[in-house]
mmCIF file with all atom_site columns, C-alpha atoms in Angstrom:
data_model
loop_
_atom_site.group_PDB
_atom_site.id
_atom_site.type_symbol
_atom_site.label_atom_id
_atom_site.label_alt_id
_atom_site.label_comp_id
_atom_site.label_asym_id
_atom_site.label_entity_id
_atom_site.label_seq_id
_atom_site.pdbx_PDB_ins_code
_atom_site.Cartn_x
_atom_site.Cartn_y
_atom_site.Cartn_z
_atom_site.occupancy
_atom_site.B_iso_or_equiv
_atom_site.pdbx_formal_charge
_atom_site.auth_seq_id
_atom_site.auth_comp_id
_atom_site.auth_asym_id
_atom_site.auth_atom_id
_atom_site.pdbx_PDB_model_num
ATOM 1   C CA . MET A 1 1   ? 33.312 6.193  -3.311 1.00 48.00 ? 1   MET A CA 1
ATOM 2   C CA . SER A 1 2   ? 35.853 3.421  -1.835 1.00 55.00 ? 2   SER A CA 1
ATOM 3   C CA . PRO A 1 3   ? 39.346 4.529  -1.096 1.00 61.00 ? 3   PRO A CA 1
ATOM 4   C CA . SER A 1 4   ? 42.397 4.012  -3.472 1.00 70.00 ? 4   SER A CA 1
ATOM 5   C CA . ARG A 1 5   ? 45.487 2.898  -2.373 1.00 76.00 ? 5   ARG A CA 1
ATOM 6   C CA . TYR A 1 6   ? 47.889 5.348  -2.973 1.00 73.00 ? 6   TYR A CA 1
ATOM 7   C CA . GLN A 1 7   ? 45.509 7.492  0.179  1.00 76.00 ? 7   GLN A CA 1
ATOM 8   C CA . LEU A 1 8   ? 46.032 4.013  1.877  1.00 77.00 ? 8   LEU A CA 1
ATOM 9   C CA . ALA A 1 9   ? 49.176 4.510  1.620  1.00 85.00 ? 9   ALA A CA 1
ATOM 10  C CA . GLU A 1 10  ? 49.471 8.626  2.531  1.00 84.00 ? 10  GLU A CA 1
ATOM 11  C CA . ILE A 1 11  ? 47.579 8.086  6.070  1.00 85.00 ? 11  ILE A CA 1
ATOM 12  C CA . GLY A 1 12  ? 49.291 5.747  6.569  1.00 86.00 ? 12  GLY A CA 1
ATOM 13  C CA . ALA A 1 13  ? 52.584 7.331  6.351  1.00 88.00 ? 13  ALA A CA 1
ATOM 14  C CA . LEU A 1 14  ? 50.544 10.317 8.370  1.00 90.00 ? 14  LEU A CA 1
ATOM 15  C CA . LEU A 1 15  ? 50.727 7.765  11.029 1.00 88.00 ? 15  LEU A CA 1
ATOM 16  C CA . ALA A 1 16  ? 53.531 6.100  11.325 1.00 88.00 ? 16  ALA A CA 1
ATOM 17  C CA . GLU A 1 17  ? 55.216 8.855  12.494 1.00 92.00 ? 17  GLU A CA 1
ATOM 18  C CA . PRO A 1 18  ? 54.703 8.938  16.439 1.00 92.00 ? 18  PRO A CA 1
ATOM 19  C CA . ALA A 1 19  ? 54.359 13.099 17.128 1.00 94.00 ? 19  ALA A CA 1
ATOM 20  C CA . ARG A 1 20  ? 51.928 13.500 14.098 1.00 93.00 ? 20  ARG A CA 1
ATOM 21  C CA . ALA A 1 21  ? 50.657 10.857 16.070 1.00 91.00 ? 21  ALA A CA 1
ATOM 22  C CA . ALA A 1 22  ? 50.197 11.988 18.986 1.00 91.00 ? 22  ALA A CA 1
ATOM 23  C CA . MET A 1 23  ? 48.892 15.676 17.525 1.00 93.00 ? 23  MET A CA 1
ATOM 24  C CA . LEU A 1 24  ? 46.115 13.637 16.979 1.00 91.00 ? 24  LEU A CA 1
ATOM 25  C CA . LEU A 1 25  ? 45.558 11.347 20.440 1.00 86.00 ? 25  LEU A CA 1
ATOM 26  C CA . ALA A 1 26  ? 45.953 14.933 22.290 1.00 86.00 ? 26  ALA A CA 1
ATOM 27  C CA . LEU A 1 27  ? 42.508 15.860 19.630 1.00 88.00 ? 27  LEU A CA 1
ATOM 28  C CA . ILE A 1 28  ? 40.825 13.137 19.908 1.00 83.00 ? 28  ILE A CA 1
ATOM 29  C CA . ASP A 1 29  ? 38.190 13.761 22.999 1.00 76.00 ? 29  ASP A CA 1
ATOM 30  C CA . GLY A 1 30  ? 36.979 16.695 20.171 1.00 77.00 ? 30  GLY A CA 1
ATOM 31  C CA . THR A 1 31  ? 38.750 19.359 21.499 1.00 81.00 ? 31  THR A CA 1
ATOM 32  C CA . SER A 1 32  ? 41.022 22.076 19.741 1.00 87.00 ? 32  SER A CA 1
ATOM 33  C CA . ARG A 1 33  ? 44.298 23.880 20.250 1.00 90.00 ? 33  ARG A CA 1
ATOM 34  C CA . PRO A 1 34  ? 47.283 25.493 19.346 1.00 94.00 ? 34  PRO A CA 1
ATOM 35  C CA . ALA A 1 35  ? 50.090 24.988 17.815 1.00 94.00 ? 35  ALA A CA 1
ATOM 36  C CA . GLY A 1 36  ? 51.891 25.569 20.978 1.00 94.00 ? 36  GLY A CA 1
ATOM 37  C CA . GLU A 1 37  ? 50.208 22.713 23.029 1.00 93.00 ? 37  GLU A CA 1
ATOM 38  C CA . LEU A 1 38  ? 50.393 20.504 20.231 1.00 94.00 ? 38  LEU A CA 1
ATOM 39  C CA . ALA A 1 39  ? 53.748 20.201 19.919 1.00 95.00 ? 39  ALA A CA 1
ATOM 40  C CA . ARG A 1 40  ? 53.843 20.267 23.885 1.00 94.00 ? 40  ARG A CA 1
ATOM 41  C CA . ALA A 1 41  ? 51.899 16.460 24.085 1.00 91.00 ? 41  ALA A CA 1
ATOM 42  C CA . ALA A 1 42  ? 54.329 15.620 20.693 1.00 93.00 ? 42  ALA A CA 1
ATOM 43  C CA . GLY A 1 43  ? 57.489 16.495 22.981 1.00 94.00 ? 43  GLY A CA 1
ATOM 44  C CA . VAL A 1 44  ? 58.797 18.831 19.091 1.00 94.00 ? 44  VAL A CA 1
ATOM 45  C CA . GLY A 1 45  ? 59.824 22.276 18.930 1.00 95.00 ? 45  GLY A CA 1
ATOM 46  C CA . ALA A 1 46  ? 57.493 24.182 17.330 1.00 94.00 ? 46  ALA A CA 1
ATOM 47  C CA . ALA A 1 47  ? 59.271 24.212 13.676 1.00 95.00 ? 47  ALA A CA 1
ATOM 48  C CA . THR A 1 48  ? 58.787 20.994 13.766 1.00 95.00 ? 48  THR A CA 1
ATOM 49  C CA . ALA A 1 49  ? 54.937 21.097 14.811 1.00 94.00 ? 49  ALA A CA 1
ATOM 50  C CA . SER A 1 50  ? 54.327 22.966 12.303 1.00 95.00 ? 50  SER A CA 1
ATOM 51  C CA . ALA A 1 51  ? 55.672 21.296 9.666  1.00 95.00 ? 51  ALA A CA 1
ATOM 52  C CA . HIS A 1 52  ? 53.145 17.249 11.274 1.00 95.00 ? 52  HIS A CA 1
ATOM 53  C CA . LEU A 1 53  ? 50.198 20.721 11.253 1.00 95.00 ? 53  LEU A CA 1
ATOM 54  C CA . LYS A 1 54  ? 50.819 20.893 7.636  1.00 95.00 ? 54  LYS A CA 1
ATOM 55  C CA . ARG A 1 55  ? 51.446 17.995 6.585  1.00 94.00 ? 55  ARG A CA 1
ATOM 56  C CA . LEU A 1 56  ? 48.058 15.999 8.813  1.00 94.00 ? 56  LEU A CA 1
ATOM 57  C CA . LEU A 1 57  ? 45.825 19.360 7.882  1.00 94.00 ? 57  LEU A CA 1
ATOM 58  C CA . GLU A 1 58  ? 47.237 18.337 3.345  1.00 92.00 ? 58  GLU A CA 1
ATOM 59  C CA . GLY A 1 59  ? 46.321 14.694 4.251  1.00 91.00 ? 59  GLY A CA 1
ATOM 60  C CA . GLY A 1 60  ? 42.971 15.688 5.180  1.00 91.00 ? 60  GLY A CA 1
ATOM 61  C CA . LEU A 1 61  ? 42.965 14.093 8.945  1.00 93.00 ? 61  LEU A CA 1
ATOM 62  C CA . LEU A 1 62  ? 43.069 17.661 11.130 1.00 94.00 ? 62  LEU A CA 1
ATOM 63  C CA . ALA A 1 63  ? 40.774 21.365 10.287 1.00 93.00 ? 63  ALA A CA 1
ATOM 64  C CA . VAL A 1 64  ? 41.618 24.516 11.108 1.00 93.00 ? 64  VAL A CA 1
ATOM 65  C CA . HIS A 1 65  ? 39.827 27.216 13.266 1.00 90.00 ? 65  HIS A CA 1
ATOM 66  C CA . GLU A 1 66  ? 40.918 30.801 13.598 1.00 89.00 ? 66  GLU A CA 1
ATOM 67  C CA . GLN A 1 67  ? 39.955 33.280 15.819 1.00 86.00 ? 67  GLN A CA 1
ATOM 68  C CA . GLY A 1 68  ? 41.891 36.379 15.191 1.00 86.00 ? 68  GLY A CA 1
ATOM 69  C CA . ARG A 1 69  ? 45.705 35.762 15.171 1.00 87.00 ? 69  ARG A CA 1
ATOM 70  C CA . HIS A 1 70  ? 44.971 32.694 16.584 1.00 89.00 ? 70  HIS A CA 1
ATOM 71  C CA . ARG A 1 71  ? 44.734 29.287 15.325 1.00 92.00 ? 71  ARG A CA 1
ATOM 72  C CA . TYR A 1 72  ? 42.678 26.193 17.347 1.00 93.00 ? 72  TYR A CA 1
ATOM 73  C CA . TYR A 1 73  ? 43.653 23.074 15.600 1.00 94.00 ? 73  TYR A CA 1
ATOM 74  C CA . HIS A 1 74  ? 40.880 19.779 15.594 1.00 91.00 ? 74  HIS A CA 1
ATOM 75  C CA . LEU A 1 75  ? 39.399 16.151 14.526 1.00 90.00 ? 75  LEU A CA 1
ATOM 76  C CA . ALA A 1 76  ? 38.729 16.741 10.598 1.00 89.00 ? 76  ALA A CA 1
ATOM 77  C CA . ASN A 1 77  ? 35.360 15.316 11.773 1.00 84.00 ? 77  ASN A CA 1
ATOM 78  C CA . ASP A 1 78  ? 34.293 11.212 13.547 1.00 78.00 ? 78  ASP A CA 1
ATOM 79  C CA . ASP A 1 79  ? 35.433 9.694  10.849 1.00 79.00 ? 79  ASP A CA 1
ATOM 80  C CA . VAL A 1 80  ? 38.654 10.374 11.312 1.00 84.00 ? 80  VAL A CA 1
ATOM 81  C CA . ALA A 1 81  ? 38.325 9.704  15.546 1.00 80.00 ? 81  ALA A CA 1
ATOM 82  C CA . ALA A 1 82  ? 36.666 6.377  14.323 1.00 74.00 ? 82  ALA A CA 1
ATOM 83  C CA . LEU A 1 83  ? 40.348 5.855  12.348 1.00 81.00 ? 83  LEU A CA 1
ATOM 84  C CA . ILE A 1 84  ? 42.574 6.239  14.956 1.00 82.00 ? 84  ILE A CA 1
ATOM 85  C CA . GLU A 1 85  ? 40.221 4.385  17.630 1.00 72.00 ? 85  GLU A CA 1
ATOM 86  C CA . THR A 1 86  ? 40.098 1.161  15.436 1.00 70.00 ? 86  THR A CA 1
ATOM 87  C CA . LEU A 1 87  ? 44.074 1.636  14.672 1.00 75.00 ? 87  LEU A CA 1
ATOM 88  C CA . ALA A 1 88  ? 44.621 0.318  18.175 1.00 58.00 ? 88  ALA A CA 1
ATOM 89  C CA . LEU A 1 89  ? 42.539 -2.353 17.669 1.00 53.00 ? 89  LEU A CA 1
ATOM 90  C CA . PRO A 1 90  ? 45.288 -5.527 17.335 1.00 50.00 ? 90  PRO A CA 1
ATOM 91  C CA . ARG A 1 91  ? 47.185 -4.666 20.413 1.00 50.00 ? 91  ARG A CA 1
ATOM 92  C CA . ALA A 1 92  ? 44.080 -3.301 22.551 1.00 42.00 ? 92  ALA A CA 1
ATOM 93  C CA . ARG A 1 93  ? 43.626 -6.644 24.146 1.00 44.00 ? 93  ARG A CA 1
ATOM 94  C CA . PRO A 1 94  ? 47.547 -7.402 25.648 1.00 39.00 ? 94  PRO A CA 1
ATOM 95  C CA . VAL A 1 95  ? 48.535 -3.306 27.010 1.00 41.00 ? 95  VAL A CA 1
ATOM 96  C CA . LEU A 1 96  ? 45.565 -2.933 28.215 1.00 40.00 ? 96  LEU A CA 1
ATOM 97  C CA . PRO A 1 97  ? 46.609 -4.041 32.124 1.00 40.00 ? 97  PRO A CA 1
ATOM 98  C CA . ASP A 1 98  ? 47.847 -0.320 33.897 1.00 42.00 ? 98  ASP A CA 1
ATOM 99  C CA . PRO A 1 99  ? 48.131 -1.074 37.496 1.00 35.00 ? 99  PRO A CA 1
ATOM 100 C CA . ALA A 1 100 ? 48.052 2.898  37.493 1.00 39.00 ? 100 ALA A CA 1
ATOM 101 C CA . GLY A 1 101 ? 44.846 2.461  36.868 1.00 44.00 ? 101 GLY A CA 1
ATOM 102 C CA . GLY A 1 102 ? 45.585 4.737  33.935 1.00 51.00 ? 102 GLY A CA 1
ATOM 103 C CA . HIS A 1 103 ? 43.561 2.216  30.855 1.00 68.00 ? 103 HIS A CA 1
ATOM 104 C CA . ARG A 1 104 ? 41.230 0.714  33.676 1.00 79.00 ? 104 ARG A CA 1
ATOM 105 C CA . ALA A 1 105 ? 39.829 4.019  34.069 1.00 81.00 ? 105 ALA A CA 1
ATOM 106 C CA . LEU A 1 106 ? 39.777 4.531  30.059 1.00 83.00 ? 106 LEU A CA 1
ATOM 107 C CA . ARG A 1 107 ? 37.754 1.473  29.785 1.00 86.00 ? 107 ARG A CA 1
ATOM 108 C CA . THR A 1 108 ? 34.825 2.240  31.309 1.00 89.00 ? 108 THR A CA 1
ATOM 109 C CA . ALA A 1 109 ? 33.703 6.061  30.119 1.00 92.00 ? 109 ALA A CA 1
ATOM 110 C CA . ARG A 1 110 ? 35.890 8.181  28.317 1.00 91.00 ? 110 ARG A CA 1
ATOM 111 C CA . THR A 1 111 ? 34.847 10.612 25.694 1.00 89.00 ? 111 THR A CA 1
ATOM 112 C CA . CYS A 1 112 ? 35.510 9.262  22.118 1.00 85.00 ? 112 CYS A CA 1
ATOM 113 C CA . TYR A 1 113 ? 34.556 12.861 19.890 1.00 81.00 ? 113 TYR A CA 1
ATOM 114 C CA . ARG A 1 114 ? 32.714 14.088 22.344 1.00 87.00 ? 114 ARG A CA 1
ATOM 115 C CA . HIS A 1 115 ? 30.514 10.513 22.371 1.00 90.00 ? 115 HIS A CA 1
ATOM 116 C CA . LEU A 1 116 ? 30.581 8.767  25.049 1.00 94.00 ? 116 LEU A CA 1
ATOM 117 C CA . ALA A 1 117 ? 33.058 5.704  24.938 1.00 91.00 ? 117 ALA A CA 1
ATOM 118 C CA . GLY A 1 118 ? 33.684 2.549  26.663 1.00 92.00 ? 118 GLY A CA 1
ATOM 119 C CA . ARG A 1 119 ? 32.697 -0.472 27.972 1.00 93.00 ? 119 ARG A CA 1
ATOM 120 C CA . LEU A 1 120 ? 29.825 1.864  29.909 1.00 95.00 ? 120 LEU A CA 1
ATOM 121 C CA . GLY A 1 121 ? 28.875 3.671  26.662 1.00 95.00 ? 121 GLY A CA 1
ATOM 122 C CA . VAL A 1 122 ? 28.691 0.528  24.828 1.00 95.00 ? 122 VAL A CA 1
ATOM 123 C CA . GLY A 1 123 ? 26.505 -1.048 27.372 1.00 96.00 ? 123 GLY A CA 1
ATOM 124 C CA . LEU A 1 124 ? 24.932 2.334  26.516 1.00 97.00 ? 124 LEU A CA 1
ATOM 125 C CA . CYS A 1 125 ? 24.260 1.694  23.028 1.00 96.00 ? 125 CYS A CA 1
ATOM 126 C CA . ASP A 1 126 ? 23.153 -2.233 23.685 1.00 96.00 ? 126 ASP A CA 1
ATOM 127 C CA . ALA A 1 127 ? 20.310 -1.740 26.064 1.00 96.00 ? 127 ALA A CA 1
ATOM 128 C CA . LEU A 1 128 ? 18.895 0.992  24.021 1.00 97.00 ? 128 LEU A CA 1
ATOM 129 C CA . LEU A 1 129 ? 18.740 -0.562 20.979 1.00 96.00 ? 129 LEU A CA 1
ATOM 130 C CA . GLN A 1 130 ? 17.379 -4.135 22.938 1.00 95.00 ? 130 GLN A CA 1
ATOM 131 C CA . ARG A 1 131 ? 14.722 -2.225 23.746 1.00 96.00 ? 131 ARG A CA 1
ATOM 132 C CA . GLY A 1 132 ? 13.138 -1.097 20.611 1.00 96.00 ? 132 GLY A CA 1
ATOM 133 C CA . TYR A 1 133 ? 14.550 2.427  22.520 1.00 97.00 ? 133 TYR A CA 1
ATOM 134 C CA . LEU A 1 134 ? 16.595 3.450  19.165 1.00 97.00 ? 134 LEU A CA 1
ATOM 135 C CA . GLN A 1 135 ? 16.536 2.010  15.514 1.00 95.00 ? 135 GLN A CA 1
ATOM 136 C CA . ALA A 1 136 ? 20.130 0.863  13.425 1.00 91.00 ? 136 ALA A CA 1
ATOM 137 C CA . ALA A 1 137 ? 18.809 1.573  9.896  1.00 86.00 ? 137 ALA A CA 1
ATOM 138 C CA . SER A 1 138 ? 20.807 2.039  6.852  1.00 83.00 ? 138 SER A CA 1
ATOM 139 C CA . GLU A 1 139 ? 21.429 6.050  7.015  1.00 84.00 ? 139 GLU A CA 1
ATOM 140 C CA . GLY A 1 140 ? 22.412 5.481  10.899 1.00 90.00 ? 140 GLY A CA 1
ATOM 141 C CA . MET A 1 141 ? 20.776 5.564  13.949 1.00 95.00 ? 141 MET A CA 1
ATOM 142 C CA . ARG A 1 142 ? 17.695 6.989  15.518 1.00 96.00 ? 142 ARG A CA 1
ATOM 143 C CA . LEU A 1 143 ? 16.282 7.794  19.044 1.00 97.00 ? 143 LEU A CA 1
ATOM 144 C CA . LEU A 1 144 ? 12.696 6.404  18.700 1.00 97.00 ? 144 LEU A CA 1
ATOM 145 C CA . ASP A 1 145 ? 9.747  7.774  20.543 1.00 97.00 ? 145 ASP A CA 1
ATOM 146 C CA . ASP A 1 146 ? 9.363  5.601  23.016 1.00 97.00 ? 146 ASP A CA 1
ATOM 147 C CA . GLY A 1 147 ? 13.162 6.615  23.862 1.00 97.00 ? 147 GLY A CA 1
ATOM 148 C CA . ALA A 1 148 ? 13.177 9.628  24.428 1.00 98.00 ? 148 ALA A CA 1
ATOM 149 C CA . ARG A 1 149 ? 9.951  9.390  26.427 1.00 98.00 ? 149 ARG A CA 1
ATOM 150 C CA . ALA A 1 150 ? 11.944 5.965  28.485 1.00 97.00 ? 150 ALA A CA 1
ATOM 151 C CA . LEU A 1 151 ? 15.143 9.396  28.753 1.00 98.00 ? 151 LEU A CA 1
ATOM 152 C CA . THR A 1 152 ? 12.655 11.576 30.157 1.00 98.00 ? 152 THR A CA 1
ATOM 153 C CA . GLU A 1 153 ? 11.679 9.216  33.480 1.00 97.00 ? 153 GLU A CA 1
ATOM 154 C CA . ALA A 1 154 ? 14.987 8.180  34.155 1.00 97.00 ? 154 ALA A CA 1
ATOM 155 C CA . GLY A 1 155 ? 15.214 11.257 35.315 1.00 97.00 ? 155 GLY A CA 1
ATOM 156 C CA . LEU A 1 156 ? 17.344 13.587 31.267 1.00 97.00 ? 156 LEU A CA 1
ATOM 157 C CA . ASP A 1 157 ? 15.503 17.041 30.597 1.00 97.00 ? 157 ASP A CA 1
ATOM 158 C CA . ALA A 1 158 ? 12.644 16.481 28.364 1.00 97.00 ? 158 ALA A CA 1
ATOM 159 C CA . SER A 1 159 ? 12.837 19.284 26.043 1.00 97.00 ? 159 SER A CA 1
ATOM 160 C CA . ARG A 1 160 ? 16.941 17.949 25.742 1.00 97.00 ? 160 ARG A CA 1
ATOM 161 C CA . VAL A 1 161 ? 15.858 15.215 25.220 1.00 98.00 ? 161 VAL A CA 1
ATOM 162 C CA . ALA A 1 162 ? 13.235 16.075 22.051 1.00 98.00 ? 162 ALA A CA 1
ATOM 163 C CA . ALA A 1 163 ? 15.914 18.218 20.827 1.00 98.00 ? 163 ALA A CA 1
ATOM 164 C CA . LEU A 1 164 ? 17.830 14.760 19.886 1.00 98.00 ? 164 LEU A CA 1
ATOM 165 C CA . LEU A 1 165 ? 14.808 13.615 18.098 1.00 97.00 ? 165 LEU A CA 1
ATOM 166 C CA . PRO A 1 166 ? 15.893 15.066 14.565 1.00 97.00 ? 166 PRO A CA 1
ATOM 167 C CA . LEU A 1 167 ? 19.631 13.682 15.289 1.00 96.00 ? 167 LEU A CA 1
ATOM 168 C CA . ARG A 1 168 ? 20.885 10.975 13.310 1.00 95.00 ? 168 ARG A CA 1
ATOM 169 C CA . GLY A 1 169 ? 23.918 8.935  15.078 1.00 94.00 ? 169 GLY A CA 1
ATOM 170 C CA . ARG A 1 170 ? 26.450 5.802  13.902 1.00 90.00 ? 170 ARG A CA 1
ATOM 171 C CA . GLY A 1 171 ? 27.877 2.596  15.806 1.00 89.00 ? 171 GLY A CA 1
ATOM 172 C CA . CYS A 1 172 ? 31.412 3.503  16.648 1.00 85.00 ? 172 CYS A CA 1
ATOM 173 C CA . LEU A 1 173 ? 34.169 0.891  16.750 1.00 82.00 ? 173 LEU A CA 1
ATOM 174 C CA . ASP A 1 174 ? 34.890 0.752  20.812 1.00 84.00 ? 174 ASP A CA 1
ATOM 175 C CA . TRP A 1 175 ? 38.765 0.019  21.024 1.00 78.00 ? 175 TRP A CA 1
ATOM 176 C CA . THR A 1 176 ? 39.076 -1.243 24.021 1.00 81.00 ? 176 THR A CA 1
ATOM 177 C CA . GLU A 1 177 ? 34.905 -3.803 24.193 1.00 84.00 ? 177 GLU A CA 1
ATOM 178 C CA . ARG A 1 178 ? 35.587 -4.528 20.819 1.00 81.00 ? 178 ARG A CA 1
ATOM 179 C CA . ARG A 1 179 ? 31.945 -3.788 20.017 1.00 87.00 ? 179 ARG A CA 1
ATOM 180 C CA . LEU A 1 180 ? 29.821 -0.175 19.075 1.00 90.00 ? 180 LEU A CA 1
ATOM 181 C CA . HIS A 1 181 ? 28.763 2.552  20.805 1.00 92.00 ? 181 HIS A CA 1
ATOM 182 C CA . LEU A 1 182 ? 26.712 5.381  19.801 1.00 95.00 ? 182 LEU A CA 1
ATOM 183 C CA . GLY A 1 183 ? 29.084 8.199  17.783 1.00 91.00 ? 183 GLY A CA 1
ATOM 184 C CA . GLY A 1 184 ? 27.622 10.672 15.015 1.00 91.00 ? 184 GLY A CA 1
ATOM 185 C CA . PRO A 1 185 ? 25.833 13.578 16.173 1.00 93.00 ? 185 PRO A CA 1
ATOM 186 C CA . LEU A 1 186 ? 23.881 11.678 18.333 1.00 96.00 ? 186 LEU A CA 1
ATOM 187 C CA . GLY A 1 187 ? 25.963 10.121 20.636 1.00 95.00 ? 187 GLY A CA 1
ATOM 188 C CA . VAL A 1 188 ? 27.868 13.767 20.586 1.00 93.00 ? 188 VAL A CA 1
ATOM 189 C CA . SER A 1 189 ? 23.905 15.241 22.329 1.00 97.00 ? 189 SER A CA 1
ATOM 190 C CA . LEU A 1 190 ? 23.348 11.960 23.672 1.00 98.00 ? 190 LEU A CA 1
ATOM 191 C CA . THR A 1 191 ? 26.432 12.810 25.546 1.00 97.00 ? 191 THR A CA 1
ATOM 192 C CA . ASP A 1 192 ? 26.409 16.262 26.413 1.00 96.00 ? 192 ASP A CA 1
ATOM 193 C CA . VAL A 1 193 ? 23.458 16.130 28.149 1.00 98.00 ? 193 VAL A CA 1
ATOM 194 C CA . LEU A 1 194 ? 24.250 13.546 30.596 1.00 98.00 ? 194 LEU A CA 1
ATOM 195 C CA . LEU A 1 195 ? 26.660 15.851 31.581 1.00 97.00 ? 195 LEU A CA 1
ATOM 196 C CA . ASP A 1 196 ? 24.696 18.737 32.299 1.00 97.00 ? 196 ASP A CA 1
ATOM 197 C CA . ALA A 1 197 ? 22.549 15.449 34.890 1.00 97.00 ? 197 ALA A CA 1
ATOM 198 C CA . GLY A 1 198 ? 25.011 15.278 36.454 1.00 97.00 ? 198 GLY A CA 1
ATOM 199 C CA . TRP A 1 199 ? 25.159 10.837 35.477 1.00 97.00 ? 199 TRP A CA 1
ATOM 200 C CA . LEU A 1 200 ? 28.867 12.148 33.936 1.00 96.00 ? 200 LEU A CA 1
ATOM 201 C CA . ARG A 1 201 ? 31.582 13.872 34.913 1.00 95.00 ? 201 ARG A CA 1
ATOM 202 C CA . ARG A 1 202 ? 34.409 14.668 33.268 1.00 91.00 ? 202 ARG A CA 1
ATOM 203 C CA . ARG A 1 203 ? 38.729 13.423 35.024 1.00 89.00 ? 203 ARG A CA 1
ATOM 204 C CA . ALA A 1 204 ? 40.969 17.033 35.001 1.00 82.00 ? 204 ALA A CA 1
ATOM 205 C CA . GLY A 1 205 ? 43.267 16.092 32.310 1.00 76.00 ? 205 GLY A CA 1
ATOM 206 C CA . THR A 1 206 ? 42.325 12.991 30.611 1.00 82.00 ? 206 THR A CA 1
ATOM 207 C CA . ARG A 1 207 ? 39.580 12.389 28.345 1.00 84.00 ? 207 ARG A CA 1
ATOM 208 C CA . ALA A 1 208 ? 38.144 9.287  31.045 1.00 90.00 ? 208 ALA A CA 1
ATOM 209 C CA . LEU A 1 209 ? 34.432 9.841  32.407 1.00 93.00 ? 209 LEU A CA 1
ATOM 210 C CA . GLN A 1 210 ? 33.614 9.378  35.999 1.00 92.00 ? 210 GLN A CA 1
ATOM 211 C CA . PRO A 1 211 ? 29.931 7.819  36.806 1.00 93.00 ? 211 PRO A CA 1
ATOM 212 C CA . SER A 1 212 ? 28.110 8.889  38.937 1.00 95.00 ? 212 SER A CA 1
ATOM 213 C CA . ASP A 1 213 ? 26.094 7.286  41.768 1.00 94.00 ? 213 ASP A CA 1
ATOM 214 C CA . ASP A 1 214 ? 23.576 8.768  41.047 1.00 96.00 ? 214 ASP A CA 1
ATOM 215 C CA . GLY A 1 215 ? 23.834 8.539  37.641 1.00 95.00 ? 215 GLY A CA 1
ATOM 216 C CA . LEU A 1 216 ? 24.671 4.503  37.437 1.00 94.00 ? 216 LEU A CA 1
ATOM 217 C CA . ARG A 1 217 ? 21.542 3.867  39.082 1.00 95.00 ? 217 ARG A CA 1
ATOM 218 C CA . ARG A 1 218 ? 19.816 5.928  36.259 1.00 96.00 ? 218 ARG A CA 1
ATOM 219 C CA . LEU A 1 219 ? 21.466 4.667  33.338 1.00 96.00 ? 219 LEU A CA 1
ATOM 220 C CA . LEU A 1 220 ? 20.527 0.987  35.469 1.00 95.00 ? 220 LEU A CA 1
ATOM 221 C CA . THR A 1 221 ? 16.316 1.858  35.073 1.00 95.00 ? 221 THR A CA 1
ATOM 222 C CA . LEU A 1 222 ? 17.821 1.771  31.370 1.00 96.00 ? 222 LEU A CA 1
ATOM 223 C CA . GLY A 1 223 ? 19.361 -1.400 30.626 1.00 94.00 ? 223 GLY A CA 1
ATOM 224 C CA . VAL A 1 224 ? 22.708 -1.201 30.683 1.00 94.00 ? 224 VAL A CA 1
ATOM 225 C CA . PRO A 1 225 ? 24.784 -3.051 32.465 1.00 85.00 ? 225 PRO A CA 1
ATOM 226 C CA . TRP A 1 226 ? 26.786 -2.062 34.524 1.00 78.00 ? 226 TRP A CA 1
ATOM 227 C CA . GLU A 1 227 ? 29.678 -4.544 37.708 1.00 66.00 ? 227 GLU A CA 1
ATOM 228 C CA . SER A 1 228 ? 32.365 -2.941 39.422 1.00 55.00 ? 228 SER A CA 1
ATOM 229 C CA . ARG A 1 229 ? 35.379 -5.576 37.509 1.00 51.00 ? 229 ARG A CA 1
ATOM 230 C CA . ASP A 1 230 ? 38.481 -3.572 37.441 1.00 48.00 ? 230 ASP A CA 1
#
């Protein structure tokens, strides 16, 4: 069922508060964080943070995991992550230039709710679709047997790749490239495999990812286009 105008207005109201927006952005990498950490990210006190978190929970944008006396907040699902990324589209191009390189690194490769986004993520999704390794259907995207074979031949662990076959993915609109990268459970698990294989590395303190030289060479064998433009 499509959201009503009142639901859409409520989402807009939740995102219009800068402190709440900062909290959501701090969680877009798929992590779970305590209230104190989110308060610091938003630049507000504990009581104010608690009120904001309560509204985000009630609005369905956040979920909470309780472990003993501790509460850890995370985005409700990848639909929320996709919404946050997509909302950056209207202003994405004008604000991208960054002498310090922060936006440049995010454009290259980053996590979007734990799946690979940015130029590398879009390139991988395009290559897998164009070579017939990935199939897009009404029920979502799925990795085909030829795709699993190609990933294994490129150097990924065969058992890890085989575990990707039952999973379904989804096209997620990339806010810097304005094209689709692979999201959903398939996108998350494939990104985990690439990280564990050393094709990608996490950058400390950011959701930017650094492709390794070996990883780029192996991605090229899969047809992923790459040129250093930044």
